PDB file of C-alpha atoms in Angstrom:
ATOM      1  CA  MET A 162      22.616  -5.271 -61.830  1.00 54.00           C
ATOM      2  CA  ALA A 163      19.243  -4.248 -62.242  1.00 83.00           C
ATOM      3  CA  ILE A 164      18.221  -2.770 -66.199  1.00 86.00           C
ATOM      4  CA  THR A 165      17.944   1.048 -66.681  1.00 90.00           C
ATOM      5  CA  GLN A 166      14.472   2.312 -66.811  1.00 91.00           C
ATOM      6  CA  GLU A 167      15.440   3.194 -70.673  1.00 91.00           C
ATOM      7  CA  THR A 168      15.789  -0.319 -71.501  1.00 92.00           C
ATOM      8  CA  PHE A 169      12.639  -1.304 -69.463  1.00 91.00           C
ATOM      9  CA  GLN A 170      11.152   1.315 -71.402  1.00 91.00           C
ATOM     10  CA  PHE A 171      11.747   0.336 -74.920  1.00 92.00           C
ATOM     11  CA  VAL A 172      11.133  -3.266 -74.123  1.00 92.00           C
ATOM     12  CA  ALA A 173       8.039  -2.343 -72.492  1.00 90.00           C
ATOM     13  CA  ASN A 174       6.668   0.078 -75.453  1.00 90.00           C
ATOM     14  CA  LEU A 175       7.680  -2.725 -77.967  1.00 90.00           C
ATOM     15  CA  VAL A 176       5.289  -5.556 -76.367  1.00 88.00           C
ATOM     16  CA  HIS A 177       2.784  -3.178 -75.946  1.00 87.00           C
ATOM     17  CA  GLN A 178       2.844  -2.475 -79.597  1.00 84.00           C
ATOM     18  CA  ARG A 179       2.910  -5.381 -80.807  1.00 81.00           C
ATOM     19  CA  SER A 180       1.212  -7.250 -78.239  1.00 83.00           C
ATOM     20  CA  ALA A 181      -0.831  -4.954 -76.368  1.00 80.00           C
ATOM     21  CA  ILE A 182       0.228  -6.524 -73.288  1.00 81.00           C
ATOM     22  CA  ALA A 183       1.447  -3.890 -70.682  1.00 81.00           C
ATOM     23  CA  LEU A 184       4.646  -4.345 -68.809  1.00 85.00           C
ATOM     24  CA  THR A 185       4.078  -2.397 -65.474  1.00 85.00           C
ATOM     25  CA  PRO A 186       6.837  -0.306 -63.311  1.00 86.00           C
ATOM     26  CA  GLY A 187       7.672  -3.356 -61.283  1.00 86.00           C
ATOM     27  CA  LYS A 188       8.419  -5.533 -64.168  1.00 87.00           C
ATOM     28  CA  GLU A 189      11.998  -4.730 -64.497  1.00 89.00           C
ATOM     29  CA  TYR A 190      12.969  -8.253 -63.484  1.00 88.00           C
ATOM     30  CA  LEU A 191      10.603 -10.025 -66.118  1.00 87.00           C
ATOM     31  CA  VAL A 192      12.293  -8.231 -68.672  1.00 90.00           C
ATOM     32  CA  GLU A 193      15.875  -9.090 -67.310  1.00 91.00           C
ATOM     33  CA  SER A 194      15.109 -12.416 -66.913  1.00 88.00           C
ATOM     34  CA  ARG A 195      13.503 -13.086 -69.964  1.00 85.00           C
ATOM     35  CA  LEU A 196      16.215 -11.674 -72.044  1.00 91.00           C
ATOM     36  CA  ALA A 197      19.364 -12.858 -70.117  1.00 89.00           C
ATOM     37  CA  GLY A 198      19.893 -15.954 -72.477  1.00 86.00           C
ATOM     38  CA  PHE A 199      20.163 -13.572 -75.441  1.00 86.00           C
ATOM     39  CA  ALA A 200      22.451 -11.643 -74.011  1.00 88.00           C
ATOM     40  CA  ARG A 201      24.772 -13.986 -72.471  1.00 88.00           C
ATOM     41  CA  GLU A 202      25.043 -15.006 -76.283  1.00 88.00           C
ATOM     42  CA  LEU A 203      26.827 -12.260 -77.216  1.00 88.00           C
ATOM     43  CA  ASP A 204      28.459 -11.916 -74.295  1.00 89.00           C
ATOM     44  CA  LEU A 205      26.576  -8.492 -73.007  1.00 90.00           C
ATOM     45  CA  SER A 206      24.653  -7.136 -70.646  1.00 91.00           C
ATOM     46  CA  VAL A 207      20.863  -6.955 -71.440  1.00 92.00           C
ATOM     47  CA  ASP A 208      21.142  -3.430 -70.931  1.00 92.00           C
ATOM     48  CA  GLU A 209      23.627  -3.245 -73.837  1.00 91.00           C
ATOM     49  CA  TYR A 210      21.848  -6.439 -75.805  1.00 92.00           C
ATOM     50  CA  VAL A 211      19.238  -4.195 -76.106  1.00 91.00           C
ATOM     51  CA  SER A 212      21.037  -0.682 -76.484  1.00 91.00           C
ATOM     52  CA  GLN A 213      22.479  -2.448 -79.836  1.00 89.00           C
ATOM     53  CA  LYS A 214      19.201  -4.129 -81.181  1.00 88.00           C
ATOM     54  CA  ARG A 215      17.776  -0.522 -80.636  1.00 88.00           C
ATOM     55  CA  LYS A 216      20.364   0.804 -83.369  1.00 85.00           C
ATOM     56  CA  HIS A 217      19.491  -1.751 -85.989  1.00 83.00           C
ATOM     57  CA  LEU A 218      15.912  -3.424 -85.253  1.00 86.00           C
ATOM     58  CA  THR A 219      15.233  -5.961 -87.077  1.00 87.00           C
ATOM     59  CA  PHE A 220      11.900  -7.536 -87.341  1.00 84.00           C
ATOM     60  CA  THR A 221      13.268 -11.070 -86.109  1.00 84.00           C
ATOM     61  CA  ASP A 222      14.977  -9.129 -83.379  1.00 85.00           C
ATOM     62  CA  SER A 223      11.671  -7.374 -82.400  1.00 87.00           C
ATOM     63  CA  GLU A 224       9.846 -10.884 -82.887  1.00 82.00           C
ATOM     64  CA  LEU A 225      12.480 -12.831 -80.400  1.00 84.00           C
ATOM     65  CA  ILE A 226      11.924 -10.225 -77.647  1.00 87.00           C
ATOM     66  CA  VAL A 227       7.678  -9.574 -77.339  1.00 86.00           C
ATOM     67  CA  GLU A 228       7.810 -13.696 -77.467  1.00 81.00           C
ATOM     68  CA  ALA A 229      10.311 -13.681 -74.999  1.00 83.00           C
ATOM     69  CA  LEU A 230       8.258 -11.329 -72.813  1.00 83.00           C
ATOM     70  CA  THR A 231       4.497 -12.922 -73.476  1.00 78.00           C
ATOM     71  CA  THR A 232       5.039 -16.749 -72.748  1.00 68.00           C
ATOM     72  CA  ASN A 233       3.622 -17.916 -70.090  1.00 70.00           C
ATOM     73  CA  GLU A 234       3.481 -21.017 -67.457  1.00 70.00           C
ATOM     74  CA  THR A 235       1.005 -23.686 -67.845  1.00 84.00           C
ATOM     75  CA  SER A 236       0.140 -27.244 -66.439  1.00 88.00           C
ATOM     76  CA  TRP A 237      -2.000 -30.100 -67.445  1.00 92.00           C
ATOM     77  CA  PHE A 238      -5.828 -29.517 -66.805  1.00 90.00           C
ATOM     78  CA  ARG A 239      -5.158 -26.089 -64.862  1.00 89.00           C
ATOM     79  CA  ASP A 240      -7.127 -24.935 -62.320  1.00 86.00           C
ATOM     80  CA  SER A 241      -9.473 -28.034 -62.879  1.00 88.00           C
ATOM     81  CA  GLN A 242     -12.709 -25.719 -62.641  1.00 91.00           C
ATOM     82  CA  PRO A 243     -12.952 -24.845 -66.241  1.00 93.00           C
ATOM     83  CA  PHE A 244     -12.851 -28.735 -67.122  1.00 94.00           C
ATOM     84  CA  MET A 245     -15.499 -29.389 -64.323  1.00 93.00           C
ATOM     85  CA  ALA A 246     -17.564 -26.731 -66.349  1.00 94.00           C
ATOM     86  CA  LEU A 247     -17.030 -28.118 -69.130  1.00 95.00           C
ATOM     87  CA  ASN A 248     -18.424 -31.529 -68.482  1.00 93.00           C
ATOM     88  CA  GLN A 249     -21.071 -30.345 -65.852  1.00 92.00           C
ATOM     89  CA  HIS A 250     -22.607 -27.321 -68.038  1.00 95.00           C
ATOM     90  CA  ILE A 251     -21.153 -26.533 -71.201  1.00 96.00           C
ATOM     91  CA  LEU A 252     -21.536 -30.114 -72.684  1.00 95.00           C
ATOM     92  CA  PRO A 253     -24.950 -30.849 -71.415  1.00 93.00           C
ATOM     93  CA  ALA A 254     -26.100 -27.732 -72.542  1.00 94.00           C
ATOM     94  CA  THR A 255     -24.645 -27.849 -75.884  1.00 94.00           C
ATOM     95  CA  ARG A 256     -26.689 -31.074 -76.525  1.00 91.00           C
ATOM     96  CA  ALA A 257     -29.837 -30.259 -74.850  1.00 91.00           C
ATOM     97  CA  ALA A 258     -29.630 -27.202 -77.720  1.00 92.00           C
ATOM     98  CA  ARG A 259     -28.003 -29.067 -80.810  1.00 89.00           C
ATOM     99  CA  ASP A 260     -28.440 -32.794 -80.781  1.00 81.00           C
ATOM    100  CA  PRO A 261     -26.735 -35.008 -82.733  1.00 88.00           C
ATOM    101  CA  LEU A 262     -23.749 -32.436 -82.383  1.00 87.00           C
ATOM    102  CA  GLY A 263     -22.090 -33.268 -85.748  1.00 92.00           C
ATOM    103  CA  THR A 264     -19.150 -31.267 -84.941  1.00 94.00           C
ATOM    104  CA  PHE A 265     -18.225 -29.644 -81.611  1.00 96.00           C
ATOM    105  CA  LYS A 266     -15.506 -26.701 -82.261  1.00 97.00           C
ATOM    106  CA  VAL A 267     -12.867 -25.395 -79.355  1.00 98.00           C
ATOM    107  CA  TRP A 268     -10.740 -22.855 -79.406  1.00 98.00           C
ATOM    108  CA  SER A 269      -7.855 -22.985 -76.930  1.00 97.00           C
ATOM    109  CA  ALA A 270      -6.036 -19.146 -77.177  1.00 95.00           C
ATOM    110  CA  ALA A 271      -2.652 -18.227 -75.878  1.00 90.00           C
ATOM    111  CA  CYS A 272      -2.173 -22.035 -75.860  1.00 93.00           C
ATOM    112  CA  SER A 273       1.330 -21.849 -74.720  1.00 89.00           C
ATOM    113  CA  THR A 274       3.323 -25.182 -74.938  1.00 90.00           C
ATOM    114  CA  GLY A 275      -0.286 -27.267 -75.750  1.00 94.00           C
ATOM    115  CA  GLN A 276      -0.835 -28.358 -72.056  1.00 95.00           C
ATOM    116  CA  GLU A 277      -4.626 -26.336 -72.268  1.00 96.00           C
ATOM    117  CA  PRO A 278      -5.609 -27.750 -75.688  1.00 97.00           C
ATOM    118  CA  TYR A 279      -4.344 -31.676 -75.161  1.00 97.00           C
ATOM    119  CA  SER A 280      -5.700 -31.603 -72.146  1.00 97.00           C
ATOM    120  CA  ILE A 281      -9.304 -30.496 -73.603  1.00 97.00           C
ATOM    121  CA  ALA A 282      -8.532 -33.717 -76.147  1.00 97.00           C
ATOM    122  CA  MET A 283      -8.317 -36.092 -73.476  1.00 96.00           C
ATOM    123  CA  ASN A 284     -11.252 -34.306 -71.552  1.00 96.00           C
ATOM    124  CA  LEU A 285     -13.389 -34.492 -74.767  1.00 96.00           C
ATOM    125  CA  ILE A 286     -12.211 -38.012 -75.613  1.00 94.00           C
ATOM    126  CA  ASP A 287     -13.090 -39.467 -71.751  1.00 93.00           C
ATOM    127  CA  TYR A 288     -16.805 -37.747 -71.897  1.00 93.00           C
ATOM    128  CA  PHE A 289     -17.914 -38.616 -75.410  1.00 93.00           C
ATOM    129  CA  ASP A 290     -16.550 -42.576 -74.572  1.00 90.00           C
ATOM    130  CA  SER A 291     -18.540 -42.727 -71.743  1.00 88.00           C
ATOM    131  CA  PRO A 292     -21.106 -45.074 -71.784  1.00 86.00           C
ATOM    132  CA  ALA A 293     -23.645 -42.465 -70.583  1.00 79.00           C
ATOM    133  CA  PHE A 294     -23.281 -40.783 -73.808  1.00 84.00           C
ATOM    134  CA  THR A 295     -25.718 -42.450 -76.293  1.00 83.00           C
ATOM    135  CA  SER A 296     -25.756 -39.975 -79.054  1.00 84.00           C
ATOM    136  CA  PRO A 297     -23.701 -40.269 -82.160  1.00 87.00           C
ATOM    137  CA  LYS A 298     -20.050 -39.147 -81.397  1.00 91.00           C
ATOM    138  CA  PRO A 299     -19.446 -35.845 -82.748  1.00 93.00           C
ATOM    139  CA  ILE A 300     -16.312 -34.804 -84.782  1.00 94.00           C
ATOM    140  CA  ILE A 301     -14.074 -33.049 -82.241  1.00 95.00           C
ATOM    141  CA  GLU A 302     -12.087 -29.940 -83.794  1.00 96.00           C
ATOM    142  CA  ILE A 303      -9.412 -28.186 -81.504  1.00 98.00           C
ATOM    143  CA  LEU A 304      -7.342 -25.117 -83.084  1.00 98.00           C
ATOM    144  CA  ALA A 305      -4.924 -24.078 -80.772  1.00 97.00           C
ATOM    145  CA  THR A 306      -2.854 -20.824 -81.031  1.00 96.00           C
ATOM    146  CA  ASP A 307      -0.185 -18.654 -79.477  1.00 92.00           C
ATOM    147  CA  LEU A 308       1.759 -15.610 -80.803  1.00 87.00           C
ATOM    148  CA  SER A 309       4.790 -17.578 -80.211  1.00 87.00           C
ATOM    149  CA  ARG A 310       6.706 -19.650 -83.025  1.00 87.00           C
ATOM    150  CA  GLN A 311       8.698 -21.106 -80.395  1.00 86.00           C
ATOM    151  CA  VAL A 312       5.999 -22.497 -78.005  1.00 88.00           C
ATOM    152  CA  LEU A 313       3.926 -23.726 -80.991  1.00 92.00           C
ATOM    153  CA  GLU A 314       6.805 -25.380 -82.353  1.00 92.00           C
ATOM    154  CA  ARG A 315       7.220 -27.173 -78.932  1.00 91.00           C
ATOM    155  CA  SER A 316       3.585 -27.727 -79.123  1.00 94.00           C
ATOM    156  CA  ILE A 317       3.234 -29.617 -82.344  1.00 95.00           C
ATOM    157  CA  LYS A 318       6.286 -31.776 -81.197  1.00 94.00           C
ATOM    158  CA  GLY A 319       3.879 -32.890 -78.368  1.00 95.00           C
ATOM    159  CA  ARG A 320       6.894 -34.078 -75.921  1.00 95.00           C
ATOM    160  CA  TYR A 321       7.112 -33.255 -72.577  1.00 95.00           C
ATOM    161  CA  THR A 322       9.835 -33.778 -69.472  1.00 93.00           C
ATOM    162  CA  GLN A 323       9.144 -35.754 -67.047  1.00 93.00           C
ATOM    163  CA  LEU A 324       9.221 -32.194 -64.863  1.00 89.00           C
ATOM    164  CA  GLU A 325       6.266 -30.989 -67.034  1.00 92.00           C
ATOM    165  CA  VAL A 326       4.092 -34.362 -66.952  1.00 92.00           C
ATOM    166  CA  ASN A 327       4.032 -33.901 -63.152  1.00 91.00           C
ATOM    167  CA  ARG A 328       2.241 -30.724 -63.401  1.00 89.00           C
ATOM    168  CA  GLY A 329      -0.943 -31.751 -63.212  1.00 91.00           C
ATOM    169  CA  LEU A 330      -1.304 -34.408 -65.108  1.00 93.00           C
ATOM    170  CA  PRO A 331      -3.316 -37.879 -63.516  1.00 94.00           C
ATOM    171  CA  ALA A 332      -1.593 -40.976 -64.043  1.00 94.00           C
ATOM    172  CA  MET A 333      -4.215 -42.513 -65.711  1.00 93.00           C
ATOM    173  CA  ASN A 334      -4.349 -40.075 -68.465  1.00 94.00           C
ATOM    174  CA  LEU A 335      -0.267 -40.382 -68.699  1.00 95.00           C
ATOM    175  CA  VAL A 336      -0.607 -44.313 -68.899  1.00 94.00           C
ATOM    176  CA  ARG A 337      -3.520 -43.967 -71.452  1.00 94.00           C
ATOM    177  CA  HIS A 338      -2.273 -41.296 -74.021  1.00 96.00           C
ATOM    178  CA  PHE A 339       1.216 -41.286 -73.413  1.00 96.00           C
ATOM    179  CA  GLN A 340       4.109 -43.399 -74.197  1.00 95.00           C
ATOM    180  CA  ARG A 341       8.493 -43.189 -73.643  1.00 94.00           C
ATOM    181  CA  ALA A 342      10.342 -41.384 -75.768  1.00 93.00           C
ATOM    182  CA  GLY A 343      13.725 -41.363 -74.782  1.00 92.00           C
ATOM    183  CA  THR A 344      13.700 -39.599 -71.358  1.00 92.00           C
ATOM    184  CA  GLU A 345      10.774 -37.486 -72.231  1.00 94.00           C
ATOM    185  CA  TRP A 346       7.249 -38.355 -73.216  1.00 96.00           C
ATOM    186  CA  GLU A 347       5.533 -38.029 -76.472  1.00 97.00           C
ATOM    187  CA  ILE A 348       1.747 -37.540 -76.543  1.00 96.00           C
ATOM    188  CA  SER A 349      -0.486 -40.049 -78.335  1.00 96.00           C
ATOM    189  CA  PRO A 350      -1.304 -39.618 -82.430  1.00 95.00           C
ATOM    190  CA  GLN A 351      -4.644 -39.777 -81.403  1.00 94.00           C
ATOM    191  CA  ILE A 352      -4.879 -36.855 -79.413  1.00 96.00           C
ATOM    192  CA  ARG A 353      -2.445 -34.770 -81.531  1.00 95.00           C
ATOM    193  CA  SER A 354      -4.306 -35.544 -84.136  1.00 95.00           C
ATOM    194  CA  MET A 355      -7.218 -33.550 -82.524  1.00 96.00           C
ATOM    195  CA  VAL A 356      -5.677 -30.277 -82.153  1.00 97.00           C
ATOM    196  CA  LYS A 357      -4.632 -27.956 -85.128  1.00 97.00           C
ATOM    197  CA  PHE A 358      -2.043 -25.444 -83.670  1.00 97.00           C
ATOM    198  CA  GLN A 359      -1.633 -21.832 -85.991  1.00 96.00           C
ATOM    199  CA  ARG A 360       0.105 -18.372 -85.091  1.00 94.00           C
ATOM    200  CA  HIS A 361      -2.266 -15.911 -84.086  1.00 93.00           C
ATOM    201  CA  ASN A 362      -1.965 -12.930 -82.444  1.00 91.00           C
ATOM    202  CA  LEU A 363      -5.532 -11.784 -80.352  1.00 92.00           C
ATOM    203  CA  LEU A 364      -4.809  -8.221 -81.766  1.00 89.00           C
ATOM    204  CA  ASP A 365      -5.857  -9.559 -85.001  1.00 91.00           C
ATOM    205  CA  LEU A 366      -9.277 -10.693 -86.534  1.00 92.00           C
ATOM    206  CA  PRO A 367      -9.723 -14.790 -85.478  1.00 92.00           C
ATOM    207  CA  PRO A 368      -8.308 -17.273 -87.822  1.00 91.00           C
ATOM    208  CA  ALA A 369     -10.285 -17.863 -90.399  1.00 87.00           C
ATOM    209  CA  GLY A 370     -12.009 -20.797 -92.062  1.00 86.00           C
ATOM    210  CA  ASN A 371     -12.039 -22.285 -88.334  1.00 91.00           C
ATOM    211  CA  GLY A 372     -14.997 -21.594 -86.502  1.00 84.00           C
ATOM    212  CA  PRO A 373     -17.586 -21.289 -85.755  1.00 95.00           C
ATOM    213  CA  PHE A 374     -16.549 -22.423 -81.999  1.00 97.00           C
ATOM    214  CA  ASP A 375     -19.121 -24.158 -79.434  1.00 97.00           C
ATOM    215  CA  VAL A 376     -16.467 -23.159 -76.856  1.00 98.00           C
ATOM    216  CA  VAL A 377     -13.125 -20.599 -76.413  1.00 98.00           C
ATOM    217  CA  PHE A 378     -10.409 -21.042 -73.606  1.00 97.00           C
ATOM    218  CA  LEU A 379      -8.973 -17.822 -73.023  1.00 96.00           C
ATOM    219  CA  ARG A 380      -7.277 -17.965 -69.714  1.00 93.00           C
ATOM    220  CA  ASN A 381      -4.869 -15.281 -67.569  1.00 89.00           C
ATOM    221  CA  VAL A 382      -4.966 -13.529 -71.109  1.00 89.00           C
ATOM    222  CA  LEU A 383      -7.084 -10.361 -70.377  1.00 91.00           C
ATOM    223  CA  ILE A 384      -5.279  -9.160 -67.382  1.00 86.00           C
ATOM    224  CA  TYR A 385      -2.510  -8.478 -69.239  1.00 85.00           C
ATOM    225  CA  PHE A 386      -4.330  -5.970 -71.548  1.00 88.00           C
ATOM    226  CA  ASP A 387      -5.855  -2.327 -70.935  1.00 88.00           C
ATOM    227  CA  VAL A 388      -9.974  -1.799 -70.528  1.00 92.00           C
ATOM    228  CA  PRO A 389      -9.953  -0.937 -74.636  1.00 92.00           C
ATOM    229  CA  THR A 390      -7.962  -3.385 -76.312  1.00 91.00           C
ATOM    230  CA  LYS A 391      -9.825  -6.183 -73.764  1.00 93.00           C
ATOM    231  CA  LEU A 392     -13.485  -4.996 -75.324  1.00 95.00           C
ATOM    232  CA  SER A 393     -12.112  -5.379 -78.326  1.00 94.00           C
ATOM    233  CA  VAL A 394     -10.696  -8.786 -78.219  1.00 94.00           C
ATOM    234  CA  LEU A 395     -13.792  -9.938 -76.597  1.00 96.00           C
ATOM    235  CA  ASN A 396     -15.880  -8.438 -79.502  1.00 95.00           C
ATOM    236  CA  ARG A 397     -13.652 -10.328 -82.162  1.00 95.00           C
ATOM    237  CA  ILE A 398     -13.932 -13.844 -80.555  1.00 96.00           C
ATOM    238  CA  ARG A 399     -17.928 -13.306 -79.457  1.00 95.00           C
ATOM    239  CA  GLY A 400     -17.914 -13.115 -83.561  1.00 94.00           C
ATOM    240  CA  ALA A 401     -16.030 -16.097 -84.231  1.00 96.00           C
ATOM    241  CA  MET A 402     -18.596 -18.141 -81.834  1.00 96.00           C
ATOM    242  CA  ARG A 403     -21.819 -20.392 -82.237  1.00 95.00           C
ATOM    243  CA  PRO A 404     -24.577 -18.344 -80.846  1.00 95.00           C
ATOM    244  CA  GLY A 405     -25.345 -19.874 -77.469  1.00 95.00           C
ATOM    245  CA  GLY A 406     -21.640 -20.817 -77.007  1.00 96.00           C
ATOM    246  CA  TYR A 407     -19.212 -20.471 -74.151  1.00 98.00           C
ATOM    247  CA  LEU A 408     -16.291 -18.317 -73.399  1.00 98.00           C
ATOM    248  CA  ILE A 409     -14.256 -19.561 -70.350  1.00 97.00           C
ATOM    249  CA  LEU A 410     -11.679 -17.156 -69.010  1.00 95.00           C
ATOM    250  CA  GLY A 411      -8.635 -17.069 -65.834  1.00 91.00           C
ATOM    251  CA  ALA A 412      -9.871 -16.926 -62.297  1.00 87.00           C
ATOM    252  CA  ALA A 413      -9.454 -13.538 -61.718  1.00 88.00           C
ATOM    253  CA  GLU A 414     -11.178 -12.617 -65.364  1.00 93.00           C
ATOM    254  CA  THR A 415     -14.628 -11.201 -65.635  1.00 93.00           C
ATOM    255  CA  THR A 416     -16.697 -10.214 -68.518  1.00 94.00           C
ATOM    256  CA  VAL A 417     -18.951  -8.266 -65.567  1.00 91.00           C
ATOM    257  CA  GLY A 418     -19.026  -4.848 -65.941  1.00 90.00           C
ATOM    258  CA  LEU A 419     -17.093  -5.100 -69.050  1.00 91.00           C
ATOM    259  CA  ASP A 420     -19.170  -6.365 -71.775  1.00 92.00           C
ATOM    260  CA  ASP A 421     -22.426  -7.308 -70.787  1.00 89.00           C
ATOM    261  CA  SER A 422     -22.743  -8.803 -73.816  1.00 91.00           C
ATOM    262  CA  TRP A 423     -22.479 -11.773 -72.284  1.00 95.00           C
ATOM    263  CA  LYS A 424     -24.226 -14.109 -69.963  1.00 94.00           C
ATOM    264  CA  ARG A 425     -22.552 -14.831 -66.669  1.00 94.00           C
ATOM    265  CA  VAL A 426     -23.319 -18.358 -65.662  1.00 95.00           C
ATOM    266  CA  GLN A 427     -21.944 -19.935 -62.229  1.00 93.00           C
ATOM    267  CA  VAL A 428     -20.732 -23.215 -62.275  1.00 93.00           C
ATOM    268  CA  GLY A 429     -19.515 -24.777 -59.271  1.00 86.00           C
ATOM    269  CA  ARG A 430     -16.935 -22.266 -57.769  1.00 83.00           C
ATOM    270  CA  SER A 431     -16.362 -20.792 -61.175  1.00 87.00           C
ATOM    271  CA  SER A 432     -18.008 -18.665 -63.974  1.00 94.00           C
ATOM    272  CA  ILE A 433     -18.435 -19.249 -67.734  1.00 96.00           C
ATOM    273  CA  TYR A 434     -19.937 -16.675 -69.898  1.00 96.00           C
ATOM    274  CA  GLN A 435     -22.400 -17.243 -72.425  1.00 96.00           C
ATOM    275  CA  LYS A 436     -22.639 -15.754 -75.884  1.00 95.00           C
ATOM    276  CA  ALA A 437     -26.347 -14.257 -76.412  1.00 86.00           C
ATOM    277  CA  TRP A 438     -28.204 -16.801 -78.774  1.00 78.00           C
ATOM    278  CA  ASN A 439     -29.683 -13.476 -80.869  1.00 67.00           C
TER     279      ASN A 439
END
């Protein structure tokens, strides 16, 4: 049985208040499927579970509900185009503007279970270890953030099932950067040491003491926000970046017609966005 509109509206309002993500009508199935596990543990329906929590909603309960609704799917080297843009344009252009690089800083925002920041780390290792790279190797710092404590705990462990490593991870990367851990695969200490995980809500100021960033990955997040929230998030991220730094959005996202302070750069079949130099 589908959840009631009263249940859906309460959850949608709570999620929007805490994360600015808009759950529009038609997403009732998502609320029901994401909260079904919590309800089942108490031998309740989702409607009964939400009704019970509404009477005495604790901070912990509200966090669990919001995190359940904001956890997104991910995969290794997702969409491939952003990583191609990183190799073919961002890194060469950044080197041309600032060589030696010294420190190269990346922010993977809304990193989910860690596949994106670990993919970035593997990508940068391959690039800077290439014989074609003759400059002094930079220090690589990758900050990975997410709203959900649950997915961050998984990310920090760096352990993935066979099904998860089959989703986009090239065999050469599996051999080079992973080792068996029982029935799972564990990422190497070298790659794990390059990534710092931290809880962060994009509605807040950027995490202090980590920037300025050369590149920010903010993929498939803006699509869930209304226009004022998108502008606010973009403004805060721009303030955390180096002049000339690059923003990478999802394939269905753009700053064009929304925030013209970014320069759109076409790289192959994808677009990236550059912060002004001044």
